[in-house]
Amino acid sequence: MVRTTGMAFGSGSLHGFCSDSGAGRAPTRFSGIHCWDNLVDGLYGNSNSWIPRASGDKAGVVLPGLRTIAGIQFARDLDGGFSDRAGDEITVEYSRTASSDQSPWSSSTGWVVAGNIRGWAANTRNYYHFSTPVLADGLRITVASGGTCV
């Protein structure tokens, strides 16, 4: 089941496309394409994607309570118009304390690395399955390349 509930957050978005390229937590007044708050809007396509401001940027979601999470799904343009900006390394993390984390995009405590994804494809759903389901109230990804688009 695909979940689109929760509060998006991010450390930055590509300048010039999103009305604010800085860190924050939803709800925001950000507008434009490639903003981190697009990650949980349930919409597909290039205009509803996130492009980080720089390598090492983080984005994710704080869930409305602890949930059992088996994995995450992400894509680069399911509409099929763009095939660039895919495949670079993404680190997947989860937290049981994200709801009390004032800046979950930072190197704050409470985040556990679940693993890394490399070589993922554009124009398809990419899944990262945890080796064992986890109890978490937050998920985030860290991109190794500022040229990635999710």
One Martini backbone bead per residue (centre of mass of N, CA, C, O) as a GRO file, in nm:
protein
  150
    1MET     BB    1   0.096   0.036   0.022
    2VAL     BB    2   0.044   0.373  -0.040
    3ARG     BB    3   0.173   0.651   0.131
    4THR     BB    4   0.071   1.019   0.187
    5THR     BB    5   0.126   1.064   0.476
    6GLY     BB    6   0.235   1.345   0.635
    7MET     BB    7   0.540   1.534   0.703
    8ALA     BB    8   0.735   1.712   0.529
    9PHE     BB    9   1.097   1.729   0.464
   10GLY     BB   10   1.403   1.945   0.432
   11SER     BB   11   1.729   2.082   0.341
   12GLY     BB   12   1.671   2.114   0.018
   13SER     BB   13   1.637   2.295  -0.295
   14LEU     BB   14   1.640   2.386  -0.603
   15HIS     BB   15   1.738   2.665  -0.727
   16GLY     BB   16   1.476   2.839  -0.922
   17PHE     BB   17   1.210   2.642  -0.872
   18CYS     BB   18   1.184   2.698  -0.581
   19SER     BB   19   1.079   2.950  -0.367
   20ASP     BB   20   1.246   2.764  -0.152
   21SER     BB   21   1.578   2.623  -0.076
   22GLY     BB   22   1.533   2.544   0.212
   23ALA     BB   23   1.471   2.446   0.516
   24GLY     BB   24   1.201   2.221   0.644
   25ARG     BB   25   0.845   2.210   0.729
   26ALA     BB   26   0.551   2.106   0.703
   27PRO     BB   27   0.386   2.354   0.628
   28THR     BB   28   0.412   2.553   0.335
   29ARG     BB   29   0.486   2.821   0.082
   30PHE     BB   30   0.581   2.658  -0.130
   31SER     BB   31   0.671   2.681  -0.480
   32GLY     BB   32   0.689   2.466  -0.737
   33ILE     BB   33   0.942   2.283  -0.850
   34HIS     BB   34   1.146   2.061  -0.666
   35CYS     BB   35   1.023   2.025  -0.387
   36TRP     BB   36   1.026   1.847  -0.094
   37ASP     BB   37   0.701   1.859  -0.053
   38ASN     BB   38   0.645   1.650  -0.301
   39LEU     BB   39   0.695   1.357  -0.175
   40VAL     BB   40   0.371   1.348  -0.035
   41ASP     BB   41   0.136   1.423  -0.273
   42GLY     BB   42   0.072   1.177  -0.495
   43LEU     BB   43   0.239   1.284  -0.735
   44TYR     BB   44   0.346   1.281  -1.066
   45GLY     BB   45   0.634   1.387  -1.206
   46ASN     BB   46   0.848   1.642  -1.261
   47SER     BB   47   0.666   1.873  -1.118
   48ASN     BB   48   0.659   1.653  -0.846
   49SER     BB   49   0.953   1.685  -0.756
   50TRP     BB   50   1.289   1.628  -0.621
   51ILE     BB   51   1.565   1.857  -0.595
   52PRO     BB   52   1.848   1.910  -0.473
   53ARG     BB   53   2.088   2.146  -0.381
   54ALA     BB   54   2.282   1.907  -0.267
   55SER     BB   55   2.492   1.709  -0.163
   56GLY     BB   56   2.340   1.550   0.124
   57ASP     BB   57   2.061   1.583   0.108
   58LYS     BB   58   1.740   1.587   0.279
   59ALA     BB   59   1.437   1.378   0.284
   60GLY     BB   60   1.088   1.349   0.414
   61VAL     BB   61   0.883   1.186   0.678
   62VAL     BB   62   0.636   1.252   0.919
   63LEU     BB   63   0.445   1.061   1.103
   64PRO     BB   64   0.126   1.004   1.282
   65GLY     BB   65   0.308   0.778   1.402
   66LEU     BB   66   0.359   0.470   1.470
   67ARG     BB   67   0.492   0.233   1.228
   68THR     BB   68   0.491  -0.033   1.016
   69ILE     BB   69   0.783  -0.082   0.810
   70ALA     BB   70   0.893  -0.238   0.498
   71GLY     BB   71   0.924   0.031   0.312
   72ILE     BB   72   1.005   0.199   0.003
   73GLN     BB   73   0.893   0.431  -0.250
   74PHE     BB   74   1.033   0.537  -0.570
   75ALA     BB   75   1.087   0.801  -0.826
   76ARG     BB   76   1.149   0.894  -1.179
   77ASP     BB   77   0.914   0.980  -1.362
   78LEU     BB   78   0.623   0.808  -1.428
   79ASP     BB   79   0.548   0.957  -1.706
   80GLY     BB   80   0.827   0.933  -1.902
   81GLY     BB   81   0.986   1.215  -1.984
   82PHE     BB   82   1.227   1.134  -1.780
   83SER     BB   83   1.579   0.979  -1.741
   84ASP     BB   84   1.725   1.147  -1.561
   85ARG     BB   85   1.858   1.157  -1.235
   86ALA     BB   86   1.934   0.850  -1.200
   87GLY     BB   87   2.104   0.595  -0.974
   88ASP     BB   88   2.204   0.725  -0.745
   89GLU     BB   89   2.281   0.738  -0.430
   90ILE     BB   90   2.071   0.619  -0.154
   91THR     BB   91   1.982   0.685   0.176
   92VAL     BB   92   1.814   0.496   0.425
   93GLU     BB   93   1.594   0.611   0.691
   94TYR     BB   94   1.496   0.582   1.040
   95SER     BB   95   1.245   0.670   1.304
   96ARG     BB   96   1.110   0.701   1.652
   97THR     BB   97   1.168   1.049   1.686
   98ALA     BB   98   1.063   1.255   1.462
   99SER     BB   99   0.824   1.415   1.606
  100SER     BB  100   1.057   1.555   1.811
  101ASP     BB  101   1.212   1.669   1.567
  102GLN     BB  102   1.298   1.991   1.468
  103SER     BB  103   1.542   1.873   1.251
  104PRO     BB  104   1.527   1.602   1.040
  105TRP     BB  105   1.757   1.711   0.822
  106SER     BB  106   1.965   1.660   1.011
  107SER     BB  107   2.217   1.516   1.233
  108SER     BB  108   2.031   1.382   1.412
  109THR     BB  109   1.908   1.193   1.638
  110GLY     BB  110   1.744   0.864   1.578
  111TRP     BB  111   1.883   0.772   1.319
  112VAL     BB  112   1.864   0.487   1.093
  113VAL     BB  113   2.036   0.288   0.890
  114ALA     BB  114   1.916   0.066   0.637
  115GLY     BB  115   2.045   0.176   0.354
  116ASN     BB  116   2.136   0.134   0.005
  117ILE     BB  117   2.091   0.285  -0.322
  118ARG     BB  118   2.173   0.159  -0.651
  119GLY     BB  119   2.074   0.179  -0.984
  120TRP     BB  120   1.820   0.315  -1.025
  121ALA     BB  121   1.524   0.374  -1.205
  122ALA     BB  122   1.357   0.525  -1.439
  123ASN     BB  123   1.013   0.503  -1.493
  124THR     BB  124   0.989   0.357  -1.203
  125ARG     BB  125   0.936   0.160  -0.943
  126ASN     BB  126   1.113   0.185  -0.637
  127TYR     BB  127   1.236  -0.050  -0.399
  128TYR     BB  128   1.276  -0.059  -0.037
  129HIS     BB  129   1.354  -0.329   0.165
  130PHE     BB  130   1.348  -0.431   0.461
  131SER     BB  131   1.473  -0.697   0.626
  132THR     BB  132   1.294  -0.573   0.858
  133PRO     BB  133   1.052  -0.455   1.000
  134VAL     BB  134   0.970  -0.127   1.124
  135LEU     BB  135   0.947   0.104   1.386
  136ALA     BB  136   0.802   0.423   1.278
  137ASP     BB  137   0.785   0.809   1.235
  138GLY     BB  138   1.029   0.805   1.012
  139LEU     BB  139   1.152   0.909   0.685
  140ARG     BB  140   1.469   0.910   0.494
  141ILE     BB  141   1.677   1.075   0.254
  142THR     BB  142   2.008   1.056   0.102
  143VAL     BB  143   2.202   1.225  -0.127
  144ALA     BB  144   2.500   1.197  -0.318
  145SER     BB  145   2.354   1.376  -0.543
  146GLY     BB  146   2.247   1.686  -0.674
  147GLY     BB  147   2.131   1.531  -0.952
  148THR     BB  148   1.892   1.422  -0.821
  149CYS     BB  149   1.556   1.267  -0.881
  150VAL     BB  150   1.226   1.217  -0.690
   0.00000   0.00000   0.00000
